[in-house]
Amino acid sequence: MLRKITLLAILFSLAGFSYSEPIRTTFTRENRLPELYQLEAGSGFDYVQFEAGDETVFTPYLRFAVFDNLDIIGRVPYVELDPDFGDGESGIGDASLGFEVVVYEDIFHYPYIMPHVDVTYDTGDEDKGLGEGETYVTLGITIGTTVNDMVHFSLDGSYELRDEVDDIASVGAAIVWDLSKEFALTTEVQWTDEDDGAEINDPITFLGGMSYEPTENVAFIFSGGVATESDKEEILTGKVAISF
């Protein structure tokens, strides 16, 4: 665990580099798109402790605003598997390419409606546990609003269209509370209809965290949580975002 936290700290320290408005939530989307033709680059960090071992995923990404209300985003994860017994594996996971579009928001930017689509490609080695073994599409839509200019609510519904396994539906909700211009607290919950007939049966995941934007072009996001009806025992996520 200490090694994982150290790696996350090193990742955060790389962000010394234009205005950034990265999405601060995990289970929903915020209508915080880059400015037109602006590039946002960063990396996500996901650590999950399972009953049989640990999984760590670093996910570098690029996000580019093609139009005022639409961006494209590409991700290429690097996965490390550390089982309690046997040899570990590491390598490229399943890359994805998608877009987010704000189809409605009023003059104050809320409420808003934000569909999103992601195509996840079969680039990870399924035999080593690094990928899902198929290419699939995720369709989703987030609806959000803001109260008192400081508390942001969002609700997301997503659906994974699968061929090799059953399709997966999910519903996520998030609250982001701006304590100041730089600092915010987040709380999230997500339900999915995954069911493997054993440990995983409609799991619900809870996350709580924070975001810190010390400058207009750098943001740090971190959260941790647990899941019910799942083989996940501990969850840590983080992200560094830099805009150019």
CSV table of C-alpha atoms in Angstrom, one decimal:
chain,number,residue,atom,x,y,z
A,1,MET,CA,0.0,0.0,0.0
A,2,LEU,CA,2.8,2.4,0.9
A,3,ARG,CA,4.4,1.9,-2.5
A,4,LYS,CA,1.1,2.6,-4.3
A,5,ILE,CA,0.7,5.9,-2.3
A,6,THR,CA,4.3,6.9,-3.1
A,7,LEU,CA,3.7,6.3,-6.8
A,8,LEU,CA,0.6,8.5,-6.6
A,9,ALA,CA,2.6,11.2,-4.9
A,10,ILE,CA,5.2,11.1,-7.6
A,11,LEU,CA,2.5,11.3,-10.3
A,12,PHE,CA,1.1,14.4,-8.6
A,13,SER,CA,4.5,16.0,-8.4
A,14,LEU,CA,4.9,15.9,-12.1
A,15,ALA,CA,2.2,18.5,-12.6
A,16,GLY,CA,4.3,21.7,-12.5
A,17,PHE,CA,3.3,23.1,-15.9
A,18,SER,CA,-4.5,28.0,-20.4
A,19,TYR,CA,-7.2,27.3,-18.0
A,20,SER,CA,-8.2,23.8,-16.8
A,21,GLU,CA,-11.7,22.6,-15.8
A,22,PRO,CA,-11.2,18.8,-15.4
A,23,ILE,CA,-14.0,16.6,-14.5
A,24,ARG,CA,-13.8,16.0,-10.7
A,25,THR,CA,-16.2,13.0,-10.4
A,26,THR,CA,-15.7,9.3,-11.2
A,27,PHE,CA,-19.2,8.0,-11.7
A,28,THR,CA,-20.7,11.0,-13.5
A,29,ARG,CA,-19.6,13.7,-15.9
A,30,GLU,CA,-19.4,17.4,-15.2
A,31,ASN,CA,-19.9,20.1,-17.9
A,32,ARG,CA,-16.4,21.3,-17.3
A,33,LEU,CA,-15.0,21.0,-20.9
A,34,PRO,CA,-11.7,22.5,-22.0
A,35,GLU,CA,-11.9,25.8,-23.9
A,36,LEU,CA,-12.2,25.6,-27.7
A,37,TYR,CA,-9.1,23.9,-29.2
A,38,GLN,CA,-7.5,23.5,-25.8
A,39,LEU,CA,-5.7,20.3,-24.8
A,40,GLU,CA,-6.0,18.7,-21.4
A,41,ALA,CA,-3.5,16.1,-20.5
A,42,GLY,CA,-3.2,14.0,-17.4
A,43,SER,CA,-3.1,10.6,-15.8
A,44,GLY,CA,-5.5,8.7,-13.7
A,45,PHE,CA,-4.5,6.3,-10.9
A,46,ASP,CA,-6.7,3.5,-9.7
A,47,TYR,CA,-5.8,1.0,-6.9
A,48,VAL,CA,-8.1,-1.8,-5.9
A,49,GLN,CA,-7.4,-4.3,-3.2
A,50,PHE,CA,-9.2,-7.6,-3.9
A,51,GLU,CA,-9.5,-10.6,-1.7
A,52,ALA,CA,-6.9,-12.4,-3.9
A,53,GLY,CA,-4.5,-9.6,-4.6
A,54,ASP,CA,-4.1,-6.0,-5.8
A,55,GLU,CA,-4.6,-4.2,-9.0
A,56,THR,CA,-3.0,-0.8,-9.9
A,57,VAL,CA,-3.9,1.0,-13.1
A,58,PHE,CA,-2.2,4.2,-14.4
A,59,THR,CA,-4.2,5.8,-17.2
A,60,PRO,CA,-2.6,8.6,-19.2
A,61,TYR,CA,-5.2,10.5,-21.2
A,62,LEU,CA,-5.6,13.4,-23.6
A,63,ARG,CA,-8.8,15.5,-23.8
A,64,PHE,CA,-9.3,18.0,-26.6
A,65,ALA,CA,-12.1,20.5,-27.3
A,66,VAL,CA,-13.2,20.1,-30.9
A,67,PHE,CA,-16.2,22.5,-30.5
A,68,ASP,CA,-17.3,24.8,-27.6
A,69,ASN,CA,-19.6,22.0,-26.4
A,70,LEU,CA,-17.8,18.8,-27.5
A,71,ASP,CA,-14.5,17.2,-26.6
A,72,ILE,CA,-12.8,14.0,-27.5
A,73,ILE,CA,-10.9,11.9,-25.0
A,74,GLY,CA,-8.4,9.0,-25.4
A,75,ARG,CA,-7.1,6.8,-22.7
A,76,VAL,CA,-4.3,4.2,-22.7
A,77,PRO,CA,-4.1,2.4,-19.3
A,78,TYR,CA,-1.1,0.5,-17.9
A,79,VAL,CA,-2.1,-2.3,-15.6
A,80,GLU,CA,-0.2,-4.0,-12.7
A,81,LEU,CA,-1.6,-7.1,-11.2
A,82,ASP,CA,-0.1,-8.3,-7.9
A,83,PRO,CA,-1.8,-11.5,-6.7
A,84,ASP,CA,-1.3,-12.9,-3.2
A,85,PHE,CA,-0.2,-16.2,-4.7
A,86,GLY,CA,1.6,-16.7,-8.0
A,87,ASP,CA,3.4,-14.3,-10.3
A,88,GLY,CA,2.2,-10.9,-11.1
A,89,GLU,CA,1.5,-9.4,-14.5
A,90,SER,CA,1.8,-6.0,-16.1
A,91,GLY,CA,1.3,-4.3,-19.4
A,92,ILE,CA,-1.0,-2.2,-21.5
A,93,GLY,CA,-4.7,-2.5,-20.7
A,94,ASP,CA,-7.8,-1.8,-22.9
A,95,ALA,CA,-7.4,1.6,-24.5
A,96,SER,CA,-10.5,3.7,-25.2
A,97,LEU,CA,-11.6,6.6,-27.3
A,98,GLY,CA,-14.8,8.7,-26.8
A,99,PHE,CA,-16.5,12.0,-26.7
A,100,GLU,CA,-18.5,14.2,-24.4
A,101,VAL,CA,-21.0,16.7,-25.6
A,102,VAL,CA,-23.1,19.3,-23.6
A,103,VAL,CA,-26.4,19.3,-25.5
A,104,TYR,CA,-28.1,21.7,-23.1
A,105,GLU,CA,-27.2,24.2,-20.5
A,106,ASP,CA,-28.7,27.6,-19.6
A,107,ILE,CA,-26.8,30.9,-19.5
A,108,PHE,CA,-25.5,30.1,-16.0
A,109,HIS,CA,-24.2,26.7,-17.2
A,110,TYR,CA,-26.7,24.8,-15.1
A,111,PRO,CA,-28.8,22.8,-15.3
A,112,TYR,CA,-27.1,20.8,-18.0
A,113,ILE,CA,-27.5,17.6,-20.1
A,114,MET,CA,-24.3,15.8,-21.2
A,115,PRO,CA,-24.3,12.6,-23.3
A,116,HIS,CA,-21.1,10.7,-23.6
A,117,VAL,CA,-19.9,7.7,-25.6
A,118,ASP,CA,-16.8,5.6,-25.2
A,119,VAL,CA,-15.4,2.8,-27.3
A,120,THR,CA,-13.1,0.5,-25.4
A,121,TYR,CA,-10.7,-1.6,-27.6
A,122,ASP,CA,-9.4,-5.1,-27.0
A,123,THR,CA,-5.7,-4.0,-26.6
A,124,GLY,CA,-5.0,-5.7,-23.2
A,125,ASP,CA,-4.0,-9.3,-22.9
A,126,GLU,CA,-7.0,-11.2,-21.6
A,127,ASP,CA,-5.0,-14.3,-20.8
A,128,LYS,CA,-2.9,-12.3,-18.4
A,129,GLY,CA,-5.9,-10.5,-16.9
A,130,LEU,CA,-4.9,-7.1,-18.4
A,131,GLY,CA,-8.0,-6.7,-20.6
A,132,GLU,CA,-11.6,-7.7,-21.0
A,133,GLY,CA,-11.1,-9.8,-24.2
A,134,GLU,CA,-13.5,-7.8,-26.4
A,135,THR,CA,-14.2,-4.4,-27.9
A,136,TYR,CA,-17.3,-2.8,-26.5
A,137,VAL,CA,-19.2,0.5,-26.5
A,138,THR,CA,-20.4,2.5,-23.4
A,139,LEU,CA,-23.3,4.9,-23.9
A,140,GLY,CA,-24.2,7.3,-21.1
A,141,ILE,CA,-25.8,10.6,-20.2
A,142,THR,CA,-25.3,12.9,-17.2
A,143,ILE,CA,-27.8,15.4,-15.9
A,144,GLY,CA,-26.6,18.0,-13.5
A,145,THR,CA,-27.3,21.3,-11.7
A,146,THR,CA,-25.9,23.7,-9.1
A,147,VAL,CA,-27.4,25.1,-6.0
A,148,ASN,CA,-26.2,28.4,-4.4
A,149,ASP,CA,-23.3,28.5,-6.9
A,150,MET,CA,-21.3,26.1,-4.8
A,151,VAL,CA,-23.0,22.7,-4.5
A,152,HIS,CA,-23.1,20.7,-7.7
A,153,PHE,CA,-25.3,17.6,-8.2
A,154,SER,CA,-25.1,15.2,-11.0
A,155,LEU,CA,-26.8,11.9,-12.0
A,156,ASP,CA,-25.5,9.6,-14.7
A,157,GLY,CA,-26.9,6.5,-16.4
A,158,SER,CA,-24.6,4.4,-18.5
A,159,TYR,CA,-24.9,1.1,-20.5
A,160,GLU,CA,-22.1,-1.1,-21.7
A,161,LEU,CA,-22.9,-3.0,-24.9
A,162,ARG,CA,-21.1,-6.3,-24.7
A,163,ASP,CA,-20.8,-9.4,-26.9
A,164,GLU,CA,-18.9,-11.9,-24.8
A,165,VAL,CA,-20.7,-11.3,-21.5
A,166,ASP,CA,-24.0,-9.7,-20.4
A,167,ASP,CA,-24.5,-6.0,-21.0
A,168,ILE,CA,-23.8,-3.9,-17.9
A,169,ALA,CA,-26.0,-1.0,-16.8
A,170,SER,CA,-25.0,1.5,-14.1
A,171,VAL,CA,-26.4,4.5,-12.3
A,172,GLY,CA,-24.1,7.0,-10.6
A,173,ALA,CA,-24.7,10.1,-8.5
A,174,ALA,CA,-22.3,12.7,-7.2
A,175,ILE,CA,-22.2,15.8,-5.1
A,176,VAL,CA,-19.4,18.3,-5.3
A,177,TRP,CA,-19.1,21.1,-2.7
A,178,ASP,CA,-16.9,24.0,-3.6
A,179,LEU,CA,-15.3,25.2,-0.3
A,180,SER,CA,-13.3,27.7,-2.2
A,181,LYS,CA,-12.2,28.5,-5.8
A,182,GLU,CA,-9.3,26.0,-5.4
A,183,PHE,CA,-10.7,23.3,-3.1
A,184,ALA,CA,-13.8,21.1,-3.3
A,185,LEU,CA,-15.1,18.0,-1.5
A,186,THR,CA,-16.8,15.1,-3.4
A,187,THR,CA,-19.0,12.2,-2.5
A,188,GLU,CA,-20.3,9.6,-5.0
A,189,VAL,CA,-22.2,6.4,-5.2
A,190,GLN,CA,-22.7,4.0,-8.1
A,191,TRP,CA,-24.9,0.9,-8.7
A,192,THR,CA,-24.2,-1.6,-11.4
A,193,ASP,CA,-26.1,-4.8,-12.4
A,194,GLU,CA,-23.0,-7.0,-12.6
A,195,ASP,CA,-23.6,-10.5,-11.4
A,196,ASP,CA,-21.1,-13.4,-11.6
A,197,GLY,CA,-23.3,-15.8,-9.6
A,198,ALA,CA,-20.8,-15.7,-6.6
A,199,GLU,CA,-19.2,-12.6,-5.0
A,200,ILE,CA,-20.4,-10.0,-7.4
A,201,ASN,CA,-24.1,-9.3,-7.2
A,202,ASP,CA,-25.4,-5.8,-8.2
A,203,PRO,CA,-22.5,-4.0,-6.4
A,204,ILE,CA,-22.8,-0.6,-4.9
A,205,THR,CA,-19.6,1.5,-4.7
A,206,PHE,CA,-19.2,4.5,-2.4
A,207,LEU,CA,-16.4,7.1,-2.9
A,208,GLY,CA,-15.5,10.2,-0.9
A,209,GLY,CA,-12.7,12.6,-1.8
A,210,MET,CA,-11.4,16.0,-2.8
A,211,SER,CA,-10.1,18.1,-5.6
A,212,TYR,CA,-7.5,20.8,-5.4
A,213,GLU,CA,-6.8,23.3,-8.2
A,214,PRO,CA,-3.8,25.4,-7.1
A,215,THR,CA,-3.5,27.2,-10.4
A,216,GLU,CA,-5.7,27.7,-13.4
A,217,ASN,CA,-3.9,25.0,-15.4
A,218,VAL,CA,-3.3,22.3,-12.8
A,219,ALA,CA,-5.7,20.1,-10.9
A,220,PHE,CA,-5.3,17.2,-8.4
A,221,ILE,CA,-8.2,14.9,-7.6
A,222,PHE,CA,-8.2,12.1,-5.1
A,223,SER,CA,-10.9,9.8,-3.6
A,224,GLY,CA,-11.2,6.5,-1.7
A,225,GLY,CA,-14.0,4.1,-0.9
A,226,VAL,CA,-15.5,0.7,-0.6
A,227,ALA,CA,-18.0,-1.5,-2.4
A,228,THR,CA,-20.7,-3.8,-1.3
A,229,GLU,CA,-21.6,-7.2,-2.9
A,230,SER,CA,-18.2,-7.2,-4.6
A,231,ASP,CA,-14.8,-8.7,-4.3
A,232,LYS,CA,-13.3,-5.2,-4.0
A,233,GLU,CA,-12.1,-4.6,-0.4
A,234,GLU,CA,-10.4,-1.1,-0.8
A,235,ILE,CA,-10.5,1.5,-3.6
A,236,LEU,CA,-8.3,4.5,-4.2
A,237,THR,CA,-8.5,6.7,-7.2
A,238,GLY,CA,-6.6,9.8,-8.2
A,239,LYS,CA,-6.0,12.1,-11.2
A,240,VAL,CA,-3.6,14.9,-12.3
A,241,ALA,CA,-4.9,17.2,-15.0
A,242,ILE,CA,-2.9,19.9,-16.9
A,243,SER,CA,-4.2,22.1,-19.6
A,244,PHE,CA,-2.2,23.8,-22.3
